[in-house]
Amino acid sequence: QRDVSFVMSTFDYLYRWDCDIFWSTRRVDVLGQPDVRKVLGRAFLRSKILWHFGRRARDAKEFVSRLVWQLVGERGVEVGFRPPTERIIQDLGVRLDQVPSFAKGLEQHGELPFWMCPVRVVAGEQPLFPLPDVEHIMDVACFGAVPCGGLEDLYHNKGIDRWLAEFDGQKAFYSDVTFS
């Protein structure tokens, strides 16, 4: 695995959620080059713009990858093709005491690093997003793409759903949803 680092200003770091789609641009090494970033500028390096390019590039890459995988299987890796991947966008809520064992099991389906953010539970009825009767939960998010090879469609996303159900957790904020 390659080590890719990005150089950005403090302003861009603080507002990188809009400046860069960090879970997408890390797959395009050239976007980490300071000279390229200067040429493209903030007008281009923001989620509204990058999402459209990233989506088209990912769709094309996945089409070719799946085609090669169907034709030659794992031998495609030998000539430079990566195995097909499954997109993972999961934002998951579990109790704080469950985080170590939940994250350990999540590794088989998600891509590291996981992003974790504690959430204070506010007492009272929240009908649109009911929370457990605890003081805090942990939002555990995993974004990226994991190799799926010849596995069933949405294998990893459905696996995450099953794993989350074992912890009586819930989808939080935004996630791909699979009704499995």
PDB file of C-alpha atoms in Angstrom:
ATOM      1  CA  GLN A   1       0.000   0.000   0.000  1.00  0.00           C
ATOM      2  CA  ARG A   2       1.298   3.441  -0.944  1.00  0.00           C
ATOM      3  CA  ASP A   3       1.768   6.268   1.495  1.00  0.00           C
ATOM      4  CA  VAL A   4       0.101   9.353   0.048  1.00  0.00           C
ATOM      5  CA  SER A   5       0.211  12.630   1.921  1.00  0.00           C
ATOM      6  CA  PHE A   6      -1.545  15.869   1.145  1.00  0.00           C
ATOM      7  CA  VAL A   7      -0.251  19.343   1.844  1.00  0.00           C
ATOM      8  CA  MET A   8      -2.874  22.018   2.440  1.00  0.00           C
ATOM      9  CA  SER A   9      -3.340  25.301   4.227  1.00  0.00           C
ATOM     10  CA  THR A  10      -4.893  25.528   7.695  1.00  0.00           C
ATOM     11  CA  PHE A  11      -8.022  27.033   6.116  1.00  0.00           C
ATOM     12  CA  ASP A  12      -8.333  24.090   3.734  1.00  0.00           C
ATOM     13  CA  TYR A  13      -7.693  21.632   6.568  1.00  0.00           C
ATOM     14  CA  LEU A  14     -10.431  23.142   8.712  1.00  0.00           C
ATOM     15  CA  TYR A  15     -12.891  23.213   5.818  1.00  0.00           C
ATOM     16  CA  ARG A  16     -11.665  20.142   3.935  1.00  0.00           C
ATOM     17  CA  TRP A  17     -15.130  18.615   4.019  1.00  0.00           C
ATOM     18  CA  ASP A  18     -15.982  21.058   1.262  1.00  0.00           C
ATOM     19  CA  CYS A  19     -12.528  21.637  -0.186  1.00  0.00           C
ATOM     20  CA  ASP A  20     -11.816  17.973  -0.858  1.00  0.00           C
ATOM     21  CA  ILE A  21     -13.779  14.815  -0.760  1.00  0.00           C
ATOM     22  CA  PHE A  22     -11.037  13.159   1.285  1.00  0.00           C
ATOM     23  CA  TRP A  23     -12.398   9.639   0.777  1.00  0.00           C
ATOM     24  CA  SER A  24     -12.324  10.143  -3.000  1.00  0.00           C
ATOM     25  CA  THR A  25      -9.288  12.283  -3.726  1.00  0.00           C
ATOM     26  CA  ARG A  26      -6.935  10.003  -1.821  1.00  0.00           C
ATOM     27  CA  ARG A  27      -7.366   7.529  -4.693  1.00  0.00           C
ATOM     28  CA  VAL A  28      -6.120  10.082  -7.205  1.00  0.00           C
ATOM     29  CA  ASP A  29      -2.505  10.658  -6.226  1.00  0.00           C
ATOM     30  CA  VAL A  30      -2.052  13.652  -8.521  1.00  0.00           C
ATOM     31  CA  LEU A  31      -4.567  15.667  -6.467  1.00  0.00           C
ATOM     32  CA  GLY A  32      -2.124  15.494  -3.572  1.00  0.00           C
ATOM     33  CA  GLN A  33       0.619  17.280  -5.497  1.00  0.00           C
ATOM     34  CA  PRO A  34       0.990  20.906  -4.284  1.00  0.00           C
ATOM     35  CA  ASP A  35       1.599  22.281  -7.795  1.00  0.00           C
ATOM     36  CA  VAL A  36      -1.474  20.540  -9.197  1.00  0.00           C
ATOM     37  CA  ARG A  37      -3.580  21.807  -6.278  1.00  0.00           C
ATOM     38  CA  LYS A  38      -2.390  25.384  -6.915  1.00  0.00           C
ATOM     39  CA  VAL A  39      -3.286  25.171 -10.603  1.00  0.00           C
ATOM     40  CA  LEU A  40      -6.729  23.683  -9.956  1.00  0.00           C
ATOM     41  CA  GLY A  41      -7.505  26.011  -7.053  1.00  0.00           C
ATOM     42  CA  ARG A  42     -10.332  25.991  -4.543  1.00  0.00           C
ATOM     43  CA  ALA A  43     -12.968  26.529  -7.207  1.00  0.00           C
ATOM     44  CA  PHE A  44     -12.253  23.044  -8.579  1.00  0.00           C
ATOM     45  CA  LEU A  45     -11.171  21.277  -5.382  1.00  0.00           C
ATOM     46  CA  ARG A  46     -14.550  21.164  -3.686  1.00  0.00           C
ATOM     47  CA  SER A  47     -17.076  18.428  -3.256  1.00  0.00           C
ATOM     48  CA  LYS A  48     -19.699  19.817  -5.630  1.00  0.00           C
ATOM     49  CA  ILE A  49     -17.241  19.664  -8.544  1.00  0.00           C
ATOM     50  CA  LEU A  50     -15.105  16.660  -7.572  1.00  0.00           C
ATOM     51  CA  TRP A  51     -18.125  14.450  -6.959  1.00  0.00           C
ATOM     52  CA  HIS A  52     -19.169  14.588 -10.621  1.00  0.00           C
ATOM     53  CA  PHE A  53     -15.692  13.783 -11.917  1.00  0.00           C
ATOM     54  CA  GLY A  54     -15.100  11.131  -9.287  1.00  0.00           C
ATOM     55  CA  ARG A  55     -18.395   9.410  -9.980  1.00  0.00           C
ATOM     56  CA  ARG A  56     -17.770   9.172 -13.714  1.00  0.00           C
ATOM     57  CA  ALA A  57     -14.165   8.050 -13.238  1.00  0.00           C
ATOM     58  CA  ARG A  58     -15.189   5.430 -10.675  1.00  0.00           C
ATOM     59  CA  ASP A  59     -17.996   4.092 -12.873  1.00  0.00           C
ATOM     60  CA  ALA A  60     -15.629   3.748 -15.845  1.00  0.00           C
ATOM     61  CA  LYS A  61     -12.912   2.154 -13.710  1.00  0.00           C
ATOM     62  CA  GLU A  62     -15.358  -0.314 -12.166  1.00  0.00           C
ATOM     63  CA  PHE A  63     -16.802  -1.224 -15.572  1.00  0.00           C
ATOM     64  CA  VAL A  64     -13.337  -2.082 -16.928  1.00  0.00           C
ATOM     65  CA  SER A  65     -12.340  -3.826 -13.709  1.00  0.00           C
ATOM     66  CA  ARG A  66     -15.445  -6.040 -13.683  1.00  0.00           C
ATOM     67  CA  LEU A  67     -15.046  -6.829 -17.379  1.00  0.00           C
ATOM     68  CA  VAL A  68     -11.397  -7.870 -16.914  1.00  0.00           C
ATOM     69  CA  TRP A  69     -12.343  -9.864 -13.796  1.00  0.00           C
ATOM     70  CA  GLN A  70     -15.043 -11.735 -15.734  1.00  0.00           C
ATOM     71  CA  LEU A  71     -12.706 -12.462 -18.651  1.00  0.00           C
ATOM     72  CA  VAL A  72      -9.477 -13.450 -16.899  1.00  0.00           C
ATOM     73  CA  GLY A  73     -10.225 -13.479 -13.169  1.00  0.00           C
ATOM     74  CA  GLU A  74      -7.376 -12.930 -10.729  1.00  0.00           C
ATOM     75  CA  ARG A  75      -4.801 -13.043 -13.547  1.00  0.00           C
ATOM     76  CA  GLY A  76      -5.856  -9.470 -14.336  1.00  0.00           C
ATOM     77  CA  VAL A  77      -3.942  -8.360 -11.243  1.00  0.00           C
ATOM     78  CA  GLU A  78      -0.743  -9.696 -12.812  1.00  0.00           C
ATOM     79  CA  VAL A  79      -1.090  -7.235 -15.700  1.00  0.00           C
ATOM     80  CA  GLY A  80      -1.987  -4.231 -13.550  1.00  0.00           C
ATOM     81  CA  PHE A  81      -5.744  -4.396 -13.081  1.00  0.00           C
ATOM     82  CA  ARG A  82      -7.114  -4.103  -9.571  1.00  0.00           C
ATOM     83  CA  PRO A  83      -9.973  -6.361  -8.539  1.00  0.00           C
ATOM     84  CA  PRO A  84     -13.472  -4.863  -8.682  1.00  0.00           C
ATOM     85  CA  THR A  85     -14.452  -2.922  -5.589  1.00  0.00           C
ATOM     86  CA  GLU A  86     -17.591  -2.249  -3.627  1.00  0.00           C
ATOM     87  CA  ARG A  87     -18.242   1.307  -2.484  1.00  0.00           C
ATOM     88  CA  ILE A  88     -18.616   1.689   1.260  1.00  0.00           C
ATOM     89  CA  ILE A  89     -20.248   4.772   2.738  1.00  0.00           C
ATOM     90  CA  GLN A  90     -21.358   3.841   6.215  1.00  0.00           C
ATOM     91  CA  ASP A  91     -21.940   6.073   9.210  1.00  0.00           C
ATOM     92  CA  LEU A  92     -22.785   3.839  12.157  1.00  0.00           C
ATOM     93  CA  GLY A  93     -23.810   4.489  15.746  1.00  0.00           C
ATOM     94  CA  VAL A  94     -22.912   2.155  18.610  1.00  0.00           C
ATOM     95  CA  ARG A  95     -22.584   2.544  22.379  1.00  0.00           C
ATOM     96  CA  LEU A  96     -19.142   3.703  23.587  1.00  0.00           C
ATOM     97  CA  ASP A  97     -18.437   0.469  25.443  1.00  0.00           C
ATOM     98  CA  GLN A  98     -18.981  -1.506  22.213  1.00  0.00           C
ATOM     99  CA  VAL A  99     -16.501   0.405  20.030  1.00  0.00           C
ATOM    100  CA  PRO A 100     -13.391  -1.831  20.398  1.00  0.00           C
ATOM    101  CA  SER A 101     -15.136  -5.087  19.508  1.00  0.00           C
ATOM    102  CA  PHE A 102     -17.384  -3.419  16.904  1.00  0.00           C
ATOM    103  CA  ALA A 103     -14.422  -1.819  15.101  1.00  0.00           C
ATOM    104  CA  LYS A 104     -12.455  -5.095  15.192  1.00  0.00           C
ATOM    105  CA  GLY A 105     -15.232  -6.953  13.398  1.00  0.00           C
ATOM    106  CA  LEU A 106     -15.886  -4.079  11.037  1.00  0.00           C
ATOM    107  CA  GLU A 107     -12.342  -4.423   9.632  1.00  0.00           C
ATOM    108  CA  GLN A 108     -13.398  -7.398   7.499  1.00  0.00           C
ATOM    109  CA  HIS A 109     -15.846  -5.228   5.561  1.00  0.00           C
ATOM    110  CA  GLY A 110     -14.633  -1.636   5.830  1.00  0.00           C
ATOM    111  CA  GLU A 111     -11.579   0.273   4.761  1.00  0.00           C
ATOM    112  CA  LEU A 112      -9.273   1.745   7.374  1.00  0.00           C
ATOM    113  CA  PRO A 113      -9.014   4.286   8.808  1.00  0.00           C
ATOM    114  CA  PHE A 114     -12.388   4.456  10.486  1.00  0.00           C
ATOM    115  CA  TRP A 115     -13.494   7.933  11.464  1.00  0.00           C
ATOM    116  CA  MET A 116     -14.855   8.121  14.996  1.00  0.00           C
ATOM    117  CA  CYS A 117     -16.785  10.895  16.632  1.00  0.00           C
ATOM    118  CA  PRO A 118     -18.438  10.736  20.058  1.00  0.00           C
ATOM    119  CA  VAL A 119     -22.032  11.965  20.132  1.00  0.00           C
ATOM    120  CA  ARG A 120     -23.727  13.158  23.312  1.00  0.00           C
ATOM    121  CA  VAL A 121     -27.245  11.802  23.521  1.00  0.00           C
ATOM    122  CA  VAL A 122     -29.780  14.488  24.405  1.00  0.00           C
ATOM    123  CA  ALA A 123     -32.662  13.283  26.556  1.00  0.00           C
ATOM    124  CA  GLY A 124     -36.121  13.471  25.083  1.00  0.00           C
ATOM    125  CA  GLU A 125     -38.062  11.967  22.232  1.00  0.00           C
ATOM    126  CA  GLN A 126     -36.356  12.051  18.847  1.00  0.00           C
ATOM    127  CA  PRO A 127     -38.806  10.311  16.505  1.00  0.00           C
ATOM    128  CA  LEU A 128     -36.742  10.717  13.316  1.00  0.00           C
ATOM    129  CA  PHE A 129     -33.546   9.355  14.850  1.00  0.00           C
ATOM    130  CA  PRO A 130     -34.246   7.509  18.099  1.00  0.00           C
ATOM    131  CA  LEU A 131     -31.111   7.069  20.177  1.00  0.00           C
ATOM    132  CA  PRO A 132     -30.373   4.524  22.901  1.00  0.00           C
ATOM    133  CA  ASP A 133     -30.856   5.491  26.524  1.00  0.00           C
ATOM    134  CA  VAL A 134     -27.164   6.148  27.207  1.00  0.00           C
ATOM    135  CA  GLU A 135     -25.117   9.291  27.760  1.00  0.00           C
ATOM    136  CA  HIS A 136     -22.940   8.938  24.638  1.00  0.00           C
ATOM    137  CA  ILE A 137     -22.716   6.907  21.463  1.00  0.00           C
ATOM    138  CA  MET A 138     -19.833   6.689  19.028  1.00  0.00           C
ATOM    139  CA  ASP A 139     -20.322   7.515  15.386  1.00  0.00           C
ATOM    140  CA  VAL A 140     -18.043   5.069  13.551  1.00  0.00           C
ATOM    141  CA  ALA A 141     -17.723   5.920   9.880  1.00  0.00           C
ATOM    142  CA  CYS A 142     -15.987   4.033   7.124  1.00  0.00           C
ATOM    143  CA  PHE A 143     -15.696   5.368   3.616  1.00  0.00           C
ATOM    144  CA  GLY A 144     -13.958   4.003   0.581  1.00  0.00           C
ATOM    145  CA  ALA A 145     -13.949   0.943  -1.605  1.00  0.00           C
ATOM    146  CA  VAL A 146     -12.995  -2.593  -0.713  1.00  0.00           C
ATOM    147  CA  PRO A 147     -12.170  -5.430  -3.110  1.00  0.00           C
ATOM    148  CA  CYS A 148     -15.187  -7.587  -3.845  1.00  0.00           C
ATOM    149  CA  GLY A 149     -13.792 -10.045  -6.381  1.00  0.00           C
ATOM    150  CA  GLY A 150     -16.412 -12.638  -7.212  1.00  0.00           C
ATOM    151  CA  LEU A 151     -18.537 -12.014  -4.141  1.00  0.00           C
ATOM    152  CA  GLU A 152     -22.279 -11.345  -4.237  1.00  0.00           C
ATOM    153  CA  ASP A 153     -23.507  -7.804  -4.898  1.00  0.00           C
ATOM    154  CA  LEU A 154     -23.271  -5.547  -1.851  1.00  0.00           C
ATOM    155  CA  TYR A 155     -21.527  -8.315   0.113  1.00  0.00           C
ATOM    156  CA  HIS A 156     -19.595  -5.908   2.344  1.00  0.00           C
ATOM    157  CA  ASN A 157     -22.446  -3.416   2.861  1.00  0.00           C
ATOM    158  CA  LYS A 158     -24.809  -6.225   3.840  1.00  0.00           C
ATOM    159  CA  GLY A 159     -22.104  -7.628   6.118  1.00  0.00           C
ATOM    160  CA  ILE A 160     -21.816  -4.242   7.821  1.00  0.00           C
ATOM    161  CA  ASP A 161     -25.594  -4.172   8.269  1.00  0.00           C
ATOM    162  CA  ARG A 162     -25.552  -7.635   9.879  1.00  0.00           C
ATOM    163  CA  TRP A 163     -22.597  -6.701  12.116  1.00  0.00           C
ATOM    164  CA  LEU A 164     -24.313  -3.476  13.202  1.00  0.00           C
ATOM    165  CA  ALA A 165     -27.490  -5.413  14.077  1.00  0.00           C
ATOM    166  CA  GLU A 166     -25.462  -7.695  16.392  1.00  0.00           C
ATOM    167  CA  PHE A 167     -24.582  -4.605  18.444  1.00  0.00           C
ATOM    168  CA  ASP A 168     -28.122  -3.200  18.301  1.00  0.00           C
ATOM    169  CA  GLY A 169     -26.566  -0.192  16.577  1.00  0.00           C
ATOM    170  CA  GLN A 170     -28.040   2.034  13.938  1.00  0.00           C
ATOM    171  CA  LYS A 171     -27.229   3.857  10.755  1.00  0.00           C
ATOM    172  CA  ALA A 172     -26.273   7.393  11.593  1.00  0.00           C
ATOM    173  CA  PHE A 173     -26.340  10.676   9.690  1.00  0.00           C
ATOM    174  CA  TYR A 174     -25.683   9.364   6.163  1.00  0.00           C
ATOM    175  CA  SER A 175     -25.053   5.878   4.872  1.00  0.00           C
ATOM    176  CA  ASP A 176     -25.685   3.661   1.922  1.00  0.00           C
ATOM    177  CA  VAL A 177     -28.735   1.663   2.806  1.00  0.00           C
ATOM    178  CA  THR A 178     -29.234  -1.967   1.915  1.00  0.00           C
ATOM    179  CA  PHE A 179     -32.511  -3.495   2.947  1.00  0.00           C
ATOM    180  CA  SER A 180     -31.128  -6.874   3.850  1.00  0.00           C
TER     181      SER A 180
END
